[in-house]
């Protein structure tokens, strides 16, 4: 059985100014002793990425971006930012297919796949987001919706660092979460889909849970079989709050206890 190093990622979304980068250095101080057991990632707005990379240096906090252009190369596309530019600014990961872009911007599975392939081509690890709507959950078709998104959104091959984030849409930005059994079932479904798609390479693909993760529920979520970490939204903006979520992971607790 492959043991995957947990990844706990923070998505700052459209929040943050340069002054807020003090949270990045504070987070590094709070989590330096657990970085050997947990990968810690912050995805700030792109306006802060290059300066964040300087501050992060070789410390425990990795950096990512929240989206990338479909075009993998430089082009006359005003306002777009390609994956190579993000890598040049210091990103190592990039989120693609977040529900706020699927629903708010009308992104299709095909567009998400193209972005994931573009990210991989630039040496970035794509975090591919999937998740069902509330209507699908009520109708009992959550699994079918997520399976369809995976089939259409995953890159053609499994690049190093590929991650899937399961974010039920009805939990993003709310105080709702699925039950541990529901999370376990969906992560098992995602794992089976990854194996069917990538074969043995699926063993290295981490599957995160996202949607209203906080310090109170993080421990139970991390204890759920198949959960390799979390994609955290606004709670990641505050170093103390995010560090508390990270500290709830068994891998972090083991390092702090000396086991």
Coordinates of C-alpha atoms in Angstrom, one line a residue:
X1 CA 0.0 0.0 0.0
X2 CA 1.4 3.4 -1.0
X3 CA 1.5 6.0 1.8
X4 CA 1.0 9.4 0.4
X5 CA 2.4 12.5 2.2
X6 CA -0.6 14.6 3.2
X7 CA -1.2 17.9 1.5
X8 CA -3.1 20.7 3.2
X9 CA -3.6 23.6 0.8
X10 CA -5.0 27.0 1.4
X11 CA -6.9 28.9 -1.3
X12 CA -7.0 32.6 -0.6
X13 CA -9.4 33.2 -3.5
X14 CA -9.9 36.9 -4.2
X15 CA -8.7 38.1 -0.8
X16 CA -5.4 39.5 0.3
X17 CA -3.2 42.5 -0.1
X18 CA 0.6 42.8 0.3
X19 CA 0.2 43.5 4.0
X20 CA -1.5 40.1 4.4
X21 CA 1.8 38.3 3.4
X22 CA 2.7 38.6 7.1
X23 CA 0.3 35.7 7.5
X24 CA 2.6 33.6 5.3
X25 CA 5.7 34.2 7.4
X26 CA 3.6 33.6 10.6
X27 CA 2.3 30.3 9.1
X28 CA 5.9 29.2 8.3
X29 CA 6.9 29.8 11.9
X30 CA 3.9 27.9 13.3
X31 CA 4.4 24.9 11.1
X32 CA 8.1 24.5 10.5
X33 CA 8.3 21.5 12.9
X34 CA 5.7 19.5 11.0
X35 CA 6.7 20.2 7.4
X36 CA 8.6 16.8 7.2
X37 CA 5.2 15.0 7.6
X38 CA 2.8 17.4 5.9
X39 CA 3.1 19.4 2.6
X40 CA 1.7 22.9 3.3
X41 CA 0.5 25.0 0.3
X42 CA -0.8 28.5 0.0
X43 CA -2.4 29.7 -3.3
X44 CA -2.6 33.5 -3.0
X45 CA -4.0 35.9 -5.6
X46 CA -1.6 36.1 -8.5
X47 CA -0.8 39.7 -7.6
X48 CA 1.0 38.4 -4.5
X49 CA 2.6 35.3 -5.9
X50 CA 6.1 36.6 -6.8
X51 CA 6.5 38.5 -3.5
X52 CA 5.1 35.5 -1.6
X53 CA 7.8 33.3 -3.2
X54 CA 10.5 35.6 -2.0
X55 CA 9.1 35.5 1.6
X56 CA 8.6 31.7 1.5
X57 CA 12.1 31.0 0.3
X58 CA 13.2 27.5 1.2
X59 CA 10.8 27.4 4.2
X60 CA 8.0 24.9 4.8
X61 CA 5.2 26.7 2.9
X62 CA 4.8 25.9 -0.8
X63 CA 3.1 28.2 -3.2
X64 CA 0.5 27.7 -5.9
X65 CA -1.8 29.6 -8.1
X66 CA -5.6 29.6 -8.3
X67 CA -6.0 29.1 -12.1
X68 CA -4.1 29.2 -15.3
X69 CA -4.8 29.9 -19.0
X70 CA -5.7 27.1 -21.3
X71 CA -2.9 28.3 -23.7
X72 CA 0.4 26.7 -22.5
X73 CA 2.6 29.3 -24.3
X74 CA 2.9 33.0 -24.6
X75 CA 0.2 34.5 -26.8
X76 CA -1.7 37.6 -27.6
X77 CA -4.4 37.0 -25.0
X78 CA -5.0 40.1 -22.9
X79 CA -5.5 39.4 -19.3
X80 CA -4.6 35.7 -19.4
X81 CA -1.7 34.2 -17.4
X82 CA -0.2 31.0 -18.6
X83 CA 1.2 28.2 -16.4
X84 CA 4.8 29.0 -17.4
X85 CA 4.4 32.5 -16.1
X86 CA 3.1 31.1 -12.8
X87 CA 6.0 28.8 -12.5
X88 CA 8.4 31.7 -13.2
X89 CA 6.7 33.6 -10.4
X90 CA 7.3 30.8 -7.9
X91 CA 4.2 28.6 -8.1
X92 CA 4.6 24.8 -7.8
X93 CA 0.9 23.9 -8.0
X94 CA -2.1 25.3 -9.7
X95 CA -5.8 24.8 -8.9
X96 CA -8.0 24.1 -11.9
X97 CA -11.7 23.5 -12.2
X98 CA -12.7 25.0 -8.9
X99 CA -16.5 25.1 -8.5
X100 CA -16.5 28.8 -8.4
X101 CA -15.0 28.8 -11.9
X102 CA -17.2 26.0 -13.2
X103 CA -20.4 27.6 -11.9
X104 CA -19.4 31.3 -12.0
X105 CA -17.4 31.2 -15.2
X106 CA -19.1 28.4 -17.0
X107 CA -15.9 26.3 -17.3
X108 CA -16.4 22.9 -18.9
X109 CA -14.7 19.6 -18.1
X110 CA -12.8 19.9 -21.3
X111 CA -11.4 23.4 -20.4
X112 CA -10.3 22.0 -17.0
X113 CA -8.5 19.2 -18.7
X114 CA -6.7 21.5 -21.1
X115 CA -5.6 23.7 -18.2
X116 CA -4.4 20.6 -16.3
X117 CA -2.4 19.5 -19.3
X118 CA -1.0 23.0 -19.7
X119 CA 0.0 23.1 -16.0
X120 CA 1.8 19.8 -16.3
X121 CA 3.6 20.9 -19.4
X122 CA 5.0 23.9 -17.4
X123 CA 6.1 21.7 -14.6
X124 CA 3.3 22.6 -12.2
X125 CA 1.3 20.1 -10.3
X126 CA -2.4 20.5 -11.1
X127 CA -5.0 20.3 -8.4
X128 CA -8.2 19.2 -10.3
X129 CA -11.4 20.1 -8.4
X130 CA -14.6 18.0 -8.7
X131 CA -17.8 18.0 -6.7
X132 CA -21.5 17.6 -6.9
X133 CA -24.2 20.1 -6.7
X134 CA -26.8 20.0 -3.9
X135 CA -29.5 19.0 -6.4
X136 CA -27.3 16.0 -7.5
X137 CA -26.8 15.0 -3.8
X138 CA -30.5 15.1 -3.2
X139 CA -31.2 13.2 -6.3
X140 CA -28.8 10.5 -5.4
X141 CA -26.6 11.2 -8.4
X142 CA -23.6 12.7 -6.7
X143 CA -21.4 9.8 -7.7
X144 CA -22.4 10.0 -11.3
X145 CA -21.7 13.7 -11.5
X146 CA -18.3 13.4 -9.9
X147 CA -17.4 10.4 -12.1
X148 CA -18.4 12.4 -15.2
X149 CA -16.3 15.4 -14.1
X150 CA -13.2 13.1 -13.5
X151 CA -13.6 11.5 -16.9
X152 CA -13.7 14.9 -18.6
X153 CA -11.3 16.9 -16.4
X154 CA -8.3 14.7 -15.6
X155 CA -5.2 15.3 -17.7
X156 CA -4.3 12.7 -20.3
X157 CA -1.5 11.3 -18.1
X158 CA -0.8 11.4 -14.4
X159 CA 1.9 14.0 -14.0
X160 CA 4.1 14.2 -10.9
X161 CA 2.1 15.9 -8.1
X162 CA -1.3 15.5 -9.7
X163 CA -3.9 16.0 -7.0
X164 CA -7.7 15.7 -7.0
X165 CA -9.8 17.9 -4.6
X166 CA -13.3 16.7 -3.8
X167 CA -15.3 19.8 -3.0
X168 CA -19.1 19.3 -2.8
X169 CA -20.4 22.5 -4.2
X170 CA -23.1 22.8 -1.5
X171 CA -20.4 22.9 1.2
X172 CA -18.1 25.5 -0.3
X173 CA -18.4 28.7 1.7
X174 CA -21.1 27.3 4.0
X175 CA -21.0 25.6 7.4
X176 CA -22.1 22.3 5.9
X177 CA -20.0 19.1 5.4
X178 CA -20.9 15.6 4.3
X179 CA -20.9 12.9 6.9
X180 CA -17.6 11.0 7.3
X181 CA -19.3 8.0 5.6
X182 CA -20.3 10.2 2.6
X183 CA -16.7 11.6 2.4
X184 CA -15.2 8.1 2.6
X185 CA -17.6 6.8 -0.1
X186 CA -16.8 9.6 -2.5
X187 CA -13.1 9.3 -2.0
X188 CA -13.3 5.6 -2.6
X189 CA -15.2 6.3 -5.8
X190 CA -12.6 8.8 -6.9
X191 CA -9.8 6.4 -6.1
X192 CA -11.4 3.7 -8.2
X193 CA -11.8 6.1 -11.1
X194 CA -8.1 7.2 -10.8
X195 CA -7.0 3.5 -10.9
X196 CA -9.2 2.8 -13.9
X197 CA -7.7 5.8 -15.7
X198 CA -4.0 5.7 -14.7
X199 CA -3.4 2.2 -13.5
X200 CA -0.6 1.9 -11.0
X201 CA 0.3 5.6 -11.3
X202 CA -3.0 6.4 -9.5
X203 CA -1.3 5.3 -6.2
X204 CA 0.7 8.6 -6.1
X205 CA -2.4 10.8 -6.7
X206 CA -3.5 12.6 -3.6
X207 CA -7.2 13.1 -3.0
X208 CA -8.1 16.0 -0.8
X209 CA -11.4 17.0 0.8
X210 CA -12.6 20.6 0.6
X211 CA -15.6 22.5 1.8
X212 CA -16.1 24.2 5.1
X213 CA -12.9 22.7 6.7
X214 CA -12.1 24.2 10.0
X215 CA -10.1 23.4 13.1
X216 CA -13.2 21.9 14.7
X217 CA -14.0 19.3 12.0
X218 CA -10.5 18.8 10.5
X219 CA -9.5 16.0 12.8
X220 CA -12.5 13.9 11.9
X221 CA -12.1 14.6 8.2
X222 CA -8.4 13.7 8.2
X223 CA -9.2 10.5 10.0
X224 CA -11.6 9.4 7.2
X225 CA -10.1 6.6 5.0
X226 CA -9.0 7.9 1.6
X227 CA -8.6 11.5 2.6
X228 CA -5.0 12.7 1.9
X229 CA -5.4 16.2 3.1
X230 CA -7.6 19.3 2.6
X231 CA -8.2 22.2 0.3
X232 CA -9.2 25.1 2.7
X233 CA -10.8 28.4 1.7
X234 CA -11.1 31.5 3.8
X235 CA -9.8 29.8 7.0
X236 CA -6.4 29.7 5.4
X237 CA -6.1 33.5 5.3
X238 CA -5.3 33.6 9.0
X239 CA -2.0 31.9 10.0
X240 CA -3.3 30.8 13.4
X241 CA -6.5 29.3 12.0
X242 CA -4.8 27.5 9.2
X243 CA -2.0 26.2 11.5
X244 CA -4.7 24.8 13.8
X245 CA -6.2 22.8 10.9
X246 CA -2.7 21.5 9.9
X247 CA -2.0 20.6 13.5
X248 CA -5.2 18.4 13.5
X249 CA -3.6 16.0 11.0
X250 CA -2.2 12.8 12.6
X251 CA 1.0 13.3 10.7
X252 CA 1.6 16.7 12.3
X253 CA 0.6 15.4 15.7
X254 CA 3.0 12.4 15.4
X255 CA 5.9 14.8 14.7
X256 CA 5.0 17.1 17.6
X257 CA 4.7 14.2 20.0
X258 CA 8.1 12.8 18.9
X259 CA 6.6 9.5 17.6

